[in-house]
Amino acid sequence: MTPPSAPDTGIQLLTQLRDVVGNAHVLTGDAATRRFRRGHRTGEGRVLAVVRPGTLLEQWRVLQAVVQSGRIVIMQAANTGLTGGSTPDGDQYDREIVLISTLRIPGVQVIRDGKQVVCLPGATLDRLEQTLAPLGREPHSVIGSSCIGASVLGGVCNNSGGALLRRGPAYTELALYARVDEGGSLSLVNHLGIDLGRTPEEILTRLQACDYGPGDIRDDVGAASDPNYADHVRQIDAPTPARFNADPSRLHEASGSAGRVCLFAVRLDTFEREPSTVFYIASKLPDDLTAVRRELLANLPRLPIAGEYIHRDAFDIGARYGKDVFLLIDKLGTARVPKAFAIKSRLDGMAERLGLPGLVDRAIQALVSLLPNHLPRRMRDYRDRYEHHLLLRVSNDTVEATRAFLTQHFAGRADAAFFECNAEEGRKAFLHRFAIAGAAIRYRDTHRATVQDIVPLDIALRRNDREWVETLPADMERDIVHKLYYGHFFCHVFHQDYIVRKGVDPVAMEHRMWALLDARQAEYPAEHNVGHLYVAKPALTAFYRELDPTNTFNPGIGHTSKLLNWGACCGQQGMPAAYGLNTDADAEAEAEAEAAQGTR
C-alpha cells in the first residue's frame, strides 16, 4: 500500500465524504472537531476531518474513500475511554487522520428471545440496558461505563472488564467488521453468524433494516461472551491474574482489537437479572478482606455478583469531589449523564478559549459543597472506624450462606464489622464506588496550583496474591498528594490513581510504578486497554499487526509505530502527549490543551 497522489489539502477527499454523509456531518477545523479529537481523560491530536455517517452503508462508503486516499482511520463511538485509545495522540503521524464517529448509528437488535443482541456501532451500554430491562435481562455492564454513555462496541474492542464478577471481560467471537489486508485491499468480514447476503451493500443494508429471521441465525459459530471466566476466577491459588488486556486467550478479531479494524456490529449474550442483597464490610486489617474473597470464591455455591473495594482515602475524595456525579445519577438516573457531560465539555471549551481552564469544575465544586451529606449514616460511621471497605453483592439464593460466613468470621471483633444493606444503602454504596472513579480528575482540576497531574494505573494482581496492599518508597510518598485505591476486588483488579505534587514528573513517576508492579508480577493495564498511555506487550502488538498489517487503523496505540506498514520511527517509543498538560506553547494552538474531564 502506497500513499496516494491526492493533494495535501485533502479537498478531493473532503468533497467525496460530503457527498456520502452531507455537509453537516463532515467537521473540520479545531473548534468543530474538539470534542472528538480530544480524549475523555487524556490524549489529543489534529485530524483532517471528523465524519459522522448515519447508516452502516454510509460508514462503509466513508471507509472506502478514506482507505483509497491513503489516510489513517480512527474509529470512535462515545469517546469515553480513559487511555486515549480512540483519539489521535500528538503529531508524529506520516499521514493525515480521518476520524469516523459512529454515534449516529445507535441500533440494538434483540434476537433469540432476548438472550442475545446485535449492536450497531453507536449503541451505548445505557441504551442496551434500557432495551433489555423490560425483558428481565441485563448487558455485560450495568453501572460504570454505562453511566457516561460508553459504547457497546468500544467495550468489546477493549475487552473491558467491569464490576460484574460472573461475566468476565467483554468478549465475543461474533462480529461484522472491515479490515485492510497486506496489499491495501479493503474487505468486509461477516462473522456474526447471521446470513445477510454476499456483497457489502446487501449485508449492511439488510442488517441496518433488521431484515433477517430466526432461520438466518446460527448458534454453532462461536461464543458471544466469555464462557470460561467464572471457573477461571475461582482458581484462587493460581499464580497469574484473572484478567488483563494482553491475555492472548481473550484476543479474537473484534475482541481486544482496540480499533485495529472497522467494526459494524457485534453479537453478544445477555444475562438474567436477579434479585440481590448488598453487604457492607469494613476492617482495619486487609487480611479480613482477603479471607472473605478466598472463602466466597472457593466455597459459595454461586459466585457473588460483585465485590468492590474502597480504601478510606478514596472514600473521602469520592465523597467530596464525586458528589455531583453521585447526585446527578441518584436524582436523574443514568440516562441523563451523557448529556450532562456533553454540556460540561462545551462549557469547558468556552472557558478554555477565555483563558480560564478549570473554571467550570471550580464552580460545580463550590455549588455541591453547599449541599447536605449524601451518603447513608452507617456508611459514614464505618468510614470513621475502618480503613478498608468492601461492597459485596450476592444473589438472594446465596444470602443465607454469605450471612452465616460473615457472622462467624466477624463475631466478637472490634477491628472489623459488616452490616446488611437495605435497598437504598446498597444502591448508594455502589453509586459512591462509581463516583470515586472521576474524583481524582475533579481534585486535580480544582487544585492546579498545587497538583501537577494524575498518574492513573489499572492493574491486575495474581489470583493467589495475599499482599495486595501497596507499600511505596518514602521518596515516592513525598511526591504524592493523595492515593486513591479502589477496584474489582474478587477479580483482583485495582484502580490506583496517584495525584502528584506540582513540579513532579508524572511520566517518571509512572515508570517507577511500572517497575514496582513488574516486581509484584502484576499485569497492566487490566481492563482499560493500552491506548496511548501503556506500552503494548509483544503478544498484543502481534495481534494488532495481524489485524492491521498496513497500520491503517488507529496507529500508535501501545507506543507502536505510527507509520505506514509499521515503519520504524524515532518517536514511536516516545511518551504520550497526554502528559504535556502543563507545557507552554503557542496560545492559539494550545488553547484546548487541558485534559478533558472523565470518570470510569
Coordinates of C-alpha atoms in Angstrom, one line a residue:
M1 CA 0.0 0.0 0.0
T2 CA 1.5 3.3 -1.0
P3 CA 0.4 6.9 -0.2
P4 CA -1.9 8.4 -2.9
S5 CA -1.1 11.3 -5.1
A6 CA -4.0 13.3 -3.7
P7 CA -3.4 17.0 -2.9
D8 CA -2.1 17.7 0.6
T9 CA -5.1 19.8 1.3
G10 CA -7.4 16.8 1.2
I11 CA -10.0 18.8 -0.8
Q12 CA -10.9 15.9 -3.1
L13 CA -11.4 13.5 -0.2
L14 CA -13.5 16.0 1.8
T15 CA -15.7 16.5 -1.3
Q16 CA -16.2 12.7 -1.5
L17 CA -17.0 12.5 2.2
R18 CA -19.6 15.3 2.0
D19 CA -21.2 13.6 -1.0
V20 CA -21.7 10.5 1.2
V21 CA -22.9 11.9 4.5
G22 CA -23.8 15.5 3.8
N23 CA -22.0 18.8 4.6
A24 CA -23.3 18.9 8.2
H25 CA -21.6 15.7 9.1
V26 CA -18.1 16.4 7.8
L27 CA -16.4 18.5 10.5
T28 CA -13.1 20.3 10.0
G29 CA -11.2 22.9 12.0
D30 CA -10.0 22.8 15.6
A31 CA -13.2 24.2 17.2
A32 CA -15.6 21.9 15.3
T33 CA -13.6 18.8 16.0
R34 CA -12.5 19.5 19.5
R35 CA -14.7 17.0 21.4
F36 CA -13.8 14.2 19.0
R37 CA -10.1 14.6 18.7
R38 CA -9.5 15.0 22.5
G39 CA -9.7 12.0 24.8
H40 CA -12.2 11.8 27.6
R41 CA -9.4 11.9 30.1
T42 CA -6.2 12.1 28.1
G43 CA -4.7 12.5 24.6
E44 CA -5.4 14.7 21.7
G45 CA -4.2 15.5 18.1
R46 CA -5.1 17.0 14.8
V47 CA -7.4 15.5 12.2
L48 CA -8.2 16.3 8.6
A49 CA -11.8 15.7 9.4
V50 CA -14.4 14.1 11.6
V51 CA -17.0 12.3 9.6
R52 CA -20.4 11.2 11.1
P53 CA -22.1 8.6 9.0
G54 CA -25.8 7.9 9.7
T55 CA -26.1 4.4 8.3
L56 CA -23.9 1.3 8.0
L57 CA -23.8 1.7 4.3
E58 CA -22.6 5.3 4.7
Q59 CA -19.9 4.1 7.1
W60 CA -18.7 1.6 4.5
R61 CA -18.6 4.2 1.8
V62 CA -16.7 6.7 4.0
L63 CA -14.3 3.9 4.9
Q64 CA -13.8 3.1 1.2
A65 CA -13.0 6.7 0.4
V66 CA -10.6 7.2 3.3
V67 CA -8.7 4.0 2.7
Q68 CA -8.4 4.6 -1.0
S69 CA -7.0 8.1 -0.3
G70 CA -4.2 6.5 1.9
R71 CA -5.2 8.4 5.1
I72 CA -5.3 7.0 8.6
V73 CA -8.6 5.9 10.0
I74 CA -9.5 6.2 13.7
M75 CA -12.9 4.7 14.6
Q76 CA -14.7 6.4 17.6
A77 CA -18.0 5.9 19.2
A78 CA -18.7 7.6 22.6
N79 CA -15.0 8.7 23.2
T80 CA -15.3 7.7 26.9
G81 CA -12.0 5.7 27.0
L82 CA -9.6 6.5 29.8
T83 CA -6.3 6.0 28.0
G84 CA -6.8 8.0 24.8
G85 CA -7.3 4.9 22.6
S86 CA -9.9 6.4 20.2
T87 CA -8.3 9.8 19.5
P88 CA -5.1 10.9 17.8
D89 CA -2.1 11.4 20.0
G90 CA 0.5 14.1 19.1
D91 CA 1.7 14.8 15.6
Q92 CA 4.2 12.1 14.8
Y93 CA 2.0 10.5 12.1
D94 CA 3.1 10.3 8.5
R95 CA -0.4 10.6 7.0
E96 CA -3.4 12.8 7.7
I97 CA -6.1 11.3 10.0
V98 CA -9.8 11.0 9.3
L99 CA -11.8 10.2 12.5
I100 CA -15.1 8.3 11.9
S101 CA -17.6 8.9 14.7
T102 CA -20.4 6.3 14.8
L103 CA -22.8 7.8 17.3
R104 CA -25.4 8.4 14.6
I105 CA -25.8 4.6 14.1
P106 CA -27.2 3.5 17.5
G107 CA -29.2 0.3 16.7
V108 CA -29.8 -2.5 19.2
Q109 CA -31.5 -5.6 17.8
V110 CA -32.9 -8.2 20.2
I111 CA -32.6 -11.8 19.0
R112 CA -33.1 -15.3 20.5
D113 CA -36.0 -14.1 22.8
G114 CA -33.7 -11.5 24.4
K115 CA -30.9 -14.0 25.2
Q116 CA -28.7 -12.2 22.6
V117 CA -28.5 -8.9 20.9
V118 CA -26.8 -7.5 17.8
C119 CA -25.4 -4.0 18.5
L120 CA -24.5 -1.5 15.8
P121 CA -21.6 0.9 16.1
G122 CA -23.3 3.7 18.0
A123 CA -25.1 1.6 20.5
T124 CA -24.4 2.6 24.1
L125 CA -24.4 0.5 27.2
D126 CA -27.1 2.7 28.7
R127 CA -29.3 2.2 25.6
L128 CA -28.7 -1.5 25.7
E129 CA -29.6 -1.7 29.4
Q130 CA -32.9 0.2 28.8
T131 CA -33.7 -2.1 25.9
L132 CA -33.2 -5.3 27.9
A133 CA -34.8 -4.1 31.2
P134 CA -38.4 -5.0 30.2
L135 CA -37.2 -8.5 29.3
G136 CA -35.7 -9.0 32.8
R137 CA -32.2 -9.2 31.3
E138 CA -29.0 -7.2 31.5
P139 CA -25.9 -6.5 29.4
H140 CA -22.4 -7.2 30.4
S141 CA -22.0 -4.0 32.4
V142 CA -24.8 -2.1 34.2
I143 CA -23.1 0.7 36.1
G144 CA -19.8 2.3 35.4
S145 CA -19.1 2.9 31.8
S146 CA -22.8 2.7 31.0
C147 CA -23.3 5.9 33.1
I148 CA -21.1 8.1 30.9
G149 CA -22.5 6.8 27.6
A150 CA -19.8 4.3 26.7
S151 CA -20.4 2.3 23.6
V152 CA -21.1 -1.4 23.5
L153 CA -18.6 -1.9 20.6
G154 CA -15.9 0.1 22.5
G155 CA -16.2 -2.3 25.4
V156 CA -15.7 -5.3 23.2
C157 CA -12.7 -3.6 21.4
N158 CA -11.0 -3.1 24.7
N159 CA -12.0 -6.3 26.5
S160 CA -13.4 -4.0 29.2
G161 CA -13.9 -5.8 32.5
G162 CA -16.4 -4.1 34.8
A163 CA -17.7 -4.9 38.2
L164 CA -19.9 -7.9 37.5
L165 CA -17.9 -10.9 38.6
R166 CA -19.6 -13.7 36.8
R167 CA -19.5 -12.1 33.4
G168 CA -15.8 -11.5 32.9
P169 CA -14.3 -9.2 30.3
A170 CA -16.5 -8.1 27.4
Y171 CA -15.9 -10.7 24.7
T172 CA -17.4 -12.1 21.5
E173 CA -16.3 -14.2 18.6
L174 CA -19.3 -12.9 16.5
A175 CA -18.7 -9.7 14.7
L176 CA -19.1 -7.9 11.4
Y177 CA -16.0 -5.8 10.5
A178 CA -13.8 -4.4 7.7
R179 CA -10.1 -4.8 7.5
V180 CA -7.3 -3.8 5.1
D181 CA -5.0 -6.7 4.0
E182 CA -1.3 -6.7 3.3
G183 CA -1.9 -5.4 -0.2
G184 CA -4.0 -2.5 0.9
S185 CA -7.4 -4.0 -0.2
L186 CA -10.4 -3.3 2.0
S187 CA -12.8 -6.2 2.7
L188 CA -15.9 -6.8 4.8
V189 CA -15.8 -9.9 7.1
N190 CA -19.2 -11.3 8.3
H191 CA -18.6 -13.5 11.3
L192 CA -21.9 -12.5 13.0
G193 CA -23.3 -16.0 12.4
I194 CA -26.2 -14.3 10.5
D195 CA -26.9 -14.9 6.8
L196 CA -27.2 -11.4 5.4
G197 CA -26.2 -11.9 1.7
R198 CA -22.9 -11.7 -0.2
T199 CA -22.0 -8.1 -1.1
P200 CA -21.1 -5.4 1.5
E201 CA -24.0 -3.3 0.2
E202 CA -26.5 -6.1 0.7
I203 CA -25.1 -7.2 4.1
L204 CA -25.1 -3.8 5.6
T205 CA -28.5 -2.7 4.2
R206 CA -30.2 -5.9 5.5
L207 CA -28.5 -5.6 8.9
Q208 CA -29.5 -2.0 9.3
A209 CA -33.1 -2.8 8.4
C210 CA -33.1 -5.9 10.7
D211 CA -34.0 -7.8 7.5
Y212 CA -33.4 -11.4 8.7
G213 CA -35.2 -14.0 10.7
P214 CA -34.5 -16.8 13.2
G215 CA -33.7 -19.2 10.3
D216 CA -30.8 -16.9 9.2
I217 CA -29.1 -17.1 12.7
R218 CA -26.6 -19.8 13.5
D219 CA -25.7 -20.8 17.1
D220 CA -22.7 -23.0 16.4
V221 CA -20.3 -20.5 15.1
G222 CA -18.6 -19.1 18.2
A223 CA -19.1 -17.7 21.7
A224 CA -20.9 -14.4 22.4
S225 CA -19.5 -13.9 25.9
D226 CA -16.5 -15.3 27.8
P227 CA -17.5 -18.9 28.5
N228 CA -14.7 -19.7 31.0
Y229 CA -14.3 -16.7 33.3
A230 CA -16.5 -17.9 36.1
D231 CA -14.3 -21.1 36.6
H232 CA -11.2 -19.1 35.9
V233 CA -11.7 -16.5 38.6
R234 CA -12.4 -19.2 41.2
Q235 CA -8.9 -20.5 40.9
I236 CA -7.7 -18.6 43.9
D237 CA -4.3 -20.3 44.2
A238 CA -3.3 -19.7 40.6
P239 CA -0.1 -17.5 40.3
T240 CA -1.5 -15.4 37.4
P241 CA -4.1 -12.6 37.1
A242 CA -7.7 -13.4 36.4
R243 CA -8.0 -10.9 33.5
F244 CA -5.8 -8.3 31.7
N245 CA -5.9 -6.7 28.3
A246 CA -2.9 -8.5 26.8
D247 CA -4.2 -12.0 27.7
P248 CA -4.0 -13.9 24.4
S249 CA -6.9 -16.2 25.3
R250 CA -9.3 -13.2 25.1
L251 CA -7.9 -11.6 21.8
H252 CA -10.1 -12.7 18.9
E253 CA -10.8 -10.5 15.9
A254 CA -13.0 -7.6 17.2
S255 CA -12.4 -8.6 20.9
G256 CA -9.4 -6.7 22.1
S257 CA -8.9 -5.1 18.7
A258 CA -8.6 -1.6 20.1
G259 CA -9.8 -0.1 16.8
R260 CA -7.4 -2.0 14.6
V261 CA -10.4 -3.0 12.4
C262 CA -13.6 -1.1 11.5
L263 CA -16.5 -2.6 13.4
F264 CA -20.0 -2.6 12.0
A265 CA -21.8 -4.9 14.5
V266 CA -21.2 -7.4 17.3
R267 CA -23.4 -10.1 18.6
L268 CA -23.5 -10.6 22.4
D269 CA -25.1 -12.7 25.1
T270 CA -27.3 -11.0 27.7
F271 CA -27.8 -12.1 31.3
E272 CA -30.8 -12.7 33.6
R273 CA -31.4 -10.0 36.1
E274 CA -31.5 -11.5 39.6
P275 CA -32.8 -10.2 43.0
S276 CA -29.8 -9.4 45.1
T277 CA -28.6 -8.2 48.5
V278 CA -25.7 -6.0 49.4
F279 CA -23.4 -6.5 52.4
Y280 CA -21.1 -3.6 53.6
I281 CA -17.9 -5.0 55.1
A282 CA -15.1 -3.0 56.7
S283 CA -12.0 -3.7 58.6
K284 CA -8.7 -2.2 59.9
L285 CA -6.9 -5.3 58.5
P286 CA -6.6 -6.1 54.8
D287 CA -6.3 -9.8 55.7
D288 CA -10.0 -9.8 56.6
L289 CA -11.0 -8.8 53.1
T290 CA -8.6 -11.4 51.7
A291 CA -10.3 -14.1 53.8
V292 CA -13.8 -13.0 52.6
R293 CA -12.6 -13.1 49.0
R294 CA -11.0 -16.5 49.2
E295 CA -13.8 -18.1 51.1
L296 CA -16.6 -16.9 48.8
L297 CA -14.8 -17.6 45.6
A298 CA -13.9 -21.1 46.7
N299 CA -17.0 -22.2 48.6
L300 CA -20.0 -20.1 47.8
P301 CA -22.4 -22.2 45.7
R302 CA -22.7 -19.5 43.1
L303 CA -20.2 -16.7 42.6
P304 CA -21.0 -13.3 44.1
I305 CA -22.4 -10.8 41.6
A306 CA -19.9 -8.1 42.5
G307 CA -17.3 -7.3 45.2
E308 CA -15.9 -3.7 45.1
Y309 CA -13.1 -2.4 47.2
I310 CA -12.7 1.2 48.5
H311 CA -9.8 2.5 50.6
R312 CA -10.8 5.1 53.2
D313 CA -8.8 7.8 51.4
A314 CA -10.7 7.1 48.1
F315 CA -13.9 7.1 50.1
D316 CA -13.1 10.7 51.3
I317 CA -12.0 12.1 48.0
G318 CA -15.0 10.5 46.3
A319 CA -17.5 11.8 48.9
R320 CA -16.3 15.4 48.3
Y321 CA -15.2 15.5 44.6
G322 CA -17.5 12.9 43.2
K323 CA -20.6 14.3 44.9
D324 CA -22.0 16.0 41.8
V325 CA -21.8 12.8 39.7
F326 CA -23.4 10.8 42.6
L327 CA -26.3 13.3 42.9
L328 CA -26.8 13.6 39.2
I329 CA -27.3 9.8 38.8
D330 CA -29.2 9.5 42.1
K331 CA -31.7 12.2 41.2
L332 CA -31.9 12.0 37.4
G333 CA -30.8 8.5 36.5
T334 CA -28.0 7.2 34.2
A335 CA -29.8 8.3 31.0
R336 CA -29.1 12.0 31.7
V337 CA -25.4 11.6 32.4
P338 CA -24.1 11.5 28.9
K339 CA -26.0 14.7 28.0
A340 CA -24.7 16.4 31.2
F341 CA -21.1 15.5 30.3
A342 CA -21.6 16.8 26.8
I343 CA -22.8 20.2 28.1
K344 CA -19.9 20.4 30.5
S345 CA -17.5 19.6 27.7
R346 CA -18.9 22.6 25.7
L347 CA -18.6 24.9 28.7
D348 CA -15.1 23.7 29.4
G349 CA -14.2 24.6 25.8
M350 CA -15.6 28.1 26.2
A351 CA -13.8 28.7 29.4
E352 CA -10.5 27.5 28.0
R353 CA -10.9 29.8 25.0
L354 CA -11.3 32.6 27.5
G355 CA -8.1 31.5 29.2
L356 CA -10.0 30.2 32.3
P357 CA -9.3 26.4 32.3
G358 CA -10.9 24.6 35.3
L359 CA -13.5 27.4 35.8
V360 CA -16.5 25.0 35.3
D361 CA -15.1 22.4 37.8
R362 CA -14.4 25.0 40.4
A363 CA -18.0 26.4 40.1
I364 CA -19.5 22.9 40.3
Q365 CA -17.4 22.0 43.3
A366 CA -18.3 25.2 45.1
L367 CA -22.0 24.6 44.5
V368 CA -22.2 20.9 45.6
S369 CA -20.1 21.6 48.7
L370 CA -23.1 23.6 50.0
L371 CA -25.4 20.6 49.7
P372 CA -26.1 18.2 52.6
N373 CA -24.1 15.0 53.0
H374 CA -25.4 12.5 50.5
L375 CA -24.1 9.2 51.9
P376 CA -26.0 6.9 54.3
R377 CA -25.2 7.3 58.0
R378 CA -24.0 3.7 58.5
M379 CA -21.5 4.1 55.6
R380 CA -20.1 7.3 57.2
D381 CA -19.8 5.6 60.5
Y382 CA -17.8 2.7 59.0
R383 CA -15.6 5.2 57.2
D384 CA -14.7 6.8 60.6
R385 CA -13.9 3.4 62.2
Y386 CA -12.2 1.3 59.4
E387 CA -9.7 1.8 56.7
H388 CA -10.6 -0.9 54.2
H389 CA -14.2 -1.2 52.8
L390 CA -15.8 -4.0 50.6
L391 CA -19.1 -3.8 48.9
L392 CA -20.4 -7.3 48.4
R393 CA -23.5 -8.0 46.2
V394 CA -24.8 -11.6 46.2
S395 CA -27.9 -13.2 44.6
N396 CA -30.6 -13.9 47.1
D397 CA -30.2 -17.6 46.7
T398 CA -26.8 -17.3 48.4
V399 CA -27.7 -14.7 51.1
E400 CA -28.0 -17.2 53.9
A401 CA -24.7 -18.8 53.2
T402 CA -23.0 -15.4 52.9
R403 CA -24.6 -14.1 56.1
A404 CA -23.6 -17.2 58.0
F405 CA -19.9 -16.9 57.0
L406 CA -19.7 -13.2 57.7
T407 CA -21.3 -13.6 61.1
Q408 CA -18.9 -16.3 62.1
H409 CA -15.8 -14.5 60.7
F410 CA -16.5 -11.2 62.4
A411 CA -18.0 -12.4 65.6
G412 CA -16.7 -10.5 68.7
R413 CA -14.4 -8.3 66.6
A414 CA -13.8 -4.6 67.4
D415 CA -11.4 -4.1 64.4
A416 CA -13.9 -5.3 61.7
A417 CA -17.6 -5.5 61.1
F418 CA -20.3 -5.8 58.5
F419 CA -24.0 -4.8 58.0
E420 CA -26.6 -6.0 55.6
C421 CA -27.8 -3.0 53.5
N422 CA -31.3 -2.0 52.9
A423 CA -32.2 -1.3 49.3
E424 CA -31.3 2.4 49.5
E425 CA -28.0 1.8 51.3
G426 CA -27.0 -0.9 48.8
R427 CA -27.8 1.3 45.8
K428 CA -25.9 4.3 47.3
A429 CA -22.9 2.3 48.3
F430 CA -22.3 1.1 44.7
L431 CA -23.1 4.5 43.3
H432 CA -20.5 6.0 45.6
R433 CA -18.0 3.5 44.4
F434 CA -18.7 4.6 40.8
A435 CA -18.4 8.3 41.7
I436 CA -15.0 7.8 43.2
A437 CA -13.6 7.0 39.7
G438 CA -13.8 10.6 38.5
A439 CA -13.0 12.3 41.8
A440 CA -9.2 12.5 41.2
I441 CA -9.8 14.4 38.0
R442 CA -12.1 16.9 39.7
Y443 CA -9.5 17.3 42.5
R444 CA -6.7 17.9 40.0
D445 CA -8.7 20.5 38.1
T446 CA -9.6 22.4 41.2
H447 CA -6.1 22.4 42.7
R448 CA -4.0 23.3 39.7
A449 CA -1.7 25.5 41.8
T450 CA -0.5 22.5 43.9
V451 CA -1.1 19.5 41.7
Q452 CA 0.9 18.6 38.6
D453 CA -1.3 15.7 37.3
I454 CA -2.7 12.3 37.9
V455 CA -0.9 9.0 37.4
P456 CA -3.7 6.6 36.8
L457 CA -2.9 2.8 36.9
D458 CA -5.2 0.0 36.1
I459 CA -3.6 -3.3 37.4
A460 CA -4.4 -6.9 37.8
L461 CA -2.7 -8.8 40.7
R462 CA -2.2 -12.5 40.7
R463 CA -5.2 -14.6 41.9
N464 CA -3.1 -16.1 44.7
D465 CA -1.7 -12.8 45.9
R466 CA -2.4 -12.1 49.6
E467 CA -0.2 -9.0 49.8
W468 CA -2.4 -6.7 47.8
V469 CA -1.9 -3.5 49.8
E470 CA 0.8 -1.4 48.2
T471 CA 3.8 0.0 50.0
L472 CA 5.7 2.8 48.2
P473 CA 9.2 4.0 48.8
A474 CA 9.3 7.1 51.1
D475 CA 10.6 9.4 48.4
M476 CA 7.6 8.5 46.1
E477 CA 5.2 9.0 49.0
R478 CA 6.6 12.6 49.4
D479 CA 5.7 13.4 45.8
I480 CA 2.1 12.2 46.1
V481 CA -0.7 14.4 47.4
H482 CA -3.3 11.7 47.5
K483 CA -3.5 8.0 46.6
L484 CA -6.9 6.5 45.6
Y485 CA -7.2 2.8 45.8
Y486 CA -10.4 1.1 44.6
G487 CA -11.4 -1.7 42.3
H488 CA -12.9 -5.1 41.5
F489 CA -11.7 -7.0 44.5
F490 CA -12.7 -10.5 43.7
C491 CA -11.1 -10.3 40.3
H492 CA -8.0 -8.7 42.0
V493 CA -8.3 -5.8 39.5
F494 CA -7.4 -2.4 41.1
H495 CA -7.6 1.2 40.0
Q496 CA -4.8 3.2 41.6
D497 CA -4.9 7.0 41.0
Y498 CA -1.9 9.0 42.3
I499 CA -2.4 12.8 42.5
V500 CA 1.2 14.1 42.3
R501 CA 2.5 17.4 43.6
K502 CA 3.3 20.4 41.4
G503 CA 6.7 20.0 39.8
V504 CA 6.8 16.2 39.9
D505 CA 7.4 14.5 36.6
P506 CA 4.3 12.2 36.2
V507 CA 6.0 10.2 33.4
A508 CA 9.0 9.4 35.6
M509 CA 6.6 8.6 38.5
E510 CA 4.6 6.2 36.2
H511 CA 7.7 4.4 35.1
R512 CA 8.8 3.8 38.7
M513 CA 5.3 2.5 39.4
W514 CA 5.6 0.1 36.4
A515 CA 8.9 -1.3 37.8
L516 CA 7.2 -1.9 41.2
L517 CA 4.3 -3.7 39.5
D518 CA 6.7 -5.8 37.5
A519 CA 8.4 -6.9 40.7
R520 CA 5.0 -8.0 42.0
Q521 CA 4.3 -9.9 38.8
A522 CA 1.2 -7.8 38.2
E523 CA -0.3 -7.2 34.7
Y524 CA -1.3 -3.8 33.4
P525 CA -3.5 -2.5 32.0
A526 CA -6.2 -4.8 33.4
E527 CA -9.3 -3.5 31.6
H528 CA -8.9 -0.1 30.0
N529 CA -6.5 -1.2 27.3
V530 CA -3.2 0.4 26.4
G531 CA -4.4 3.4 24.5
H532 CA -1.6 5.9 24.2
L533 CA -0.5 5.5 27.9
Y534 CA 0.7 2.0 28.3
V535 CA 3.2 0.0 26.2
A536 CA 1.7 -2.9 24.3
K537 CA 3.3 -6.2 25.2
P538 CA 4.6 -8.4 22.4
A539 CA 1.5 -10.7 22.2
L540 CA -0.8 -7.6 21.9
T541 CA 1.4 -5.9 19.3
A542 CA 1.5 -9.1 17.2
F543 CA -2.3 -9.3 17.4
Y544 CA -2.6 -5.7 16.2
R545 CA -0.2 -6.4 13.3
E546 CA -2.2 -9.4 12.3
L547 CA -5.4 -7.5 12.2
D548 CA -4.0 -4.4 10.5
P549 CA -0.8 -5.2 8.5
T550 CA -0.6 -1.8 6.8
N551 CA -1.1 0.2 10.0
T552 CA -4.1 2.0 8.6
F553 CA -6.4 1.8 11.7
N554 CA -5.5 3.7 14.9
P555 CA -1.7 3.5 14.5
G556 CA 0.5 4.3 17.5
I557 CA -1.6 2.8 20.3
G558 CA 0.5 0.9 22.8
H559 CA 3.5 3.0 21.8
T560 CA 3.7 1.1 18.5
S561 CA 4.7 2.7 15.1
K562 CA 2.5 5.5 13.7
L563 CA 3.9 5.0 10.3
L564 CA 2.6 3.2 7.2
N565 CA 3.3 -0.5 7.1
W566 CA 4.6 -0.3 10.7
G567 CA 7.7 1.6 9.7
A568 CA 10.2 2.4 12.4
C569 CA 10.4 6.0 13.8
C570 CA 12.5 7.7 16.4
G571 CA 9.3 8.9 18.1
Q572 CA 7.3 5.6 18.2
Q573 CA 8.6 4.8 21.7
G574 CA 8.2 8.3 23.0
M575 CA 6.0 9.1 25.9
P576 CA 2.4 10.1 25.3
A577 CA 1.4 13.7 24.7
A578 CA -1.2 13.3 27.4
Y579 CA 1.4 14.3 30.0
G580 CA 2.1 17.6 28.3
L581 CA -0.8 19.2 30.1
N582 CA 1.2 21.9 31.7
T583 CA 3.6 22.8 29.0
D584 CA 3.7 26.2 27.3
A585 CA 3.1 26.5 23.5
D586 CA 1.5 28.8 21.0
A587 CA -1.5 30.2 22.8
E588 CA -4.0 29.7 19.9
A589 CA -2.8 26.2 19.0
E590 CA -2.8 25.0 22.7
A591 CA -5.9 26.8 23.9
E592 CA -7.6 23.4 24.3
A593 CA -4.7 21.5 25.8
E594 CA -6.2 20.8 29.2
A595 CA -7.3 17.2 29.7
A596 CA -11.0 16.6 29.2
Q597 CA -13.0 15.6 32.3
G598 CA -13.7 11.9 32.8
T599 CA -14.9 9.1 35.0
R600 CA -14.7 5.4 35.0

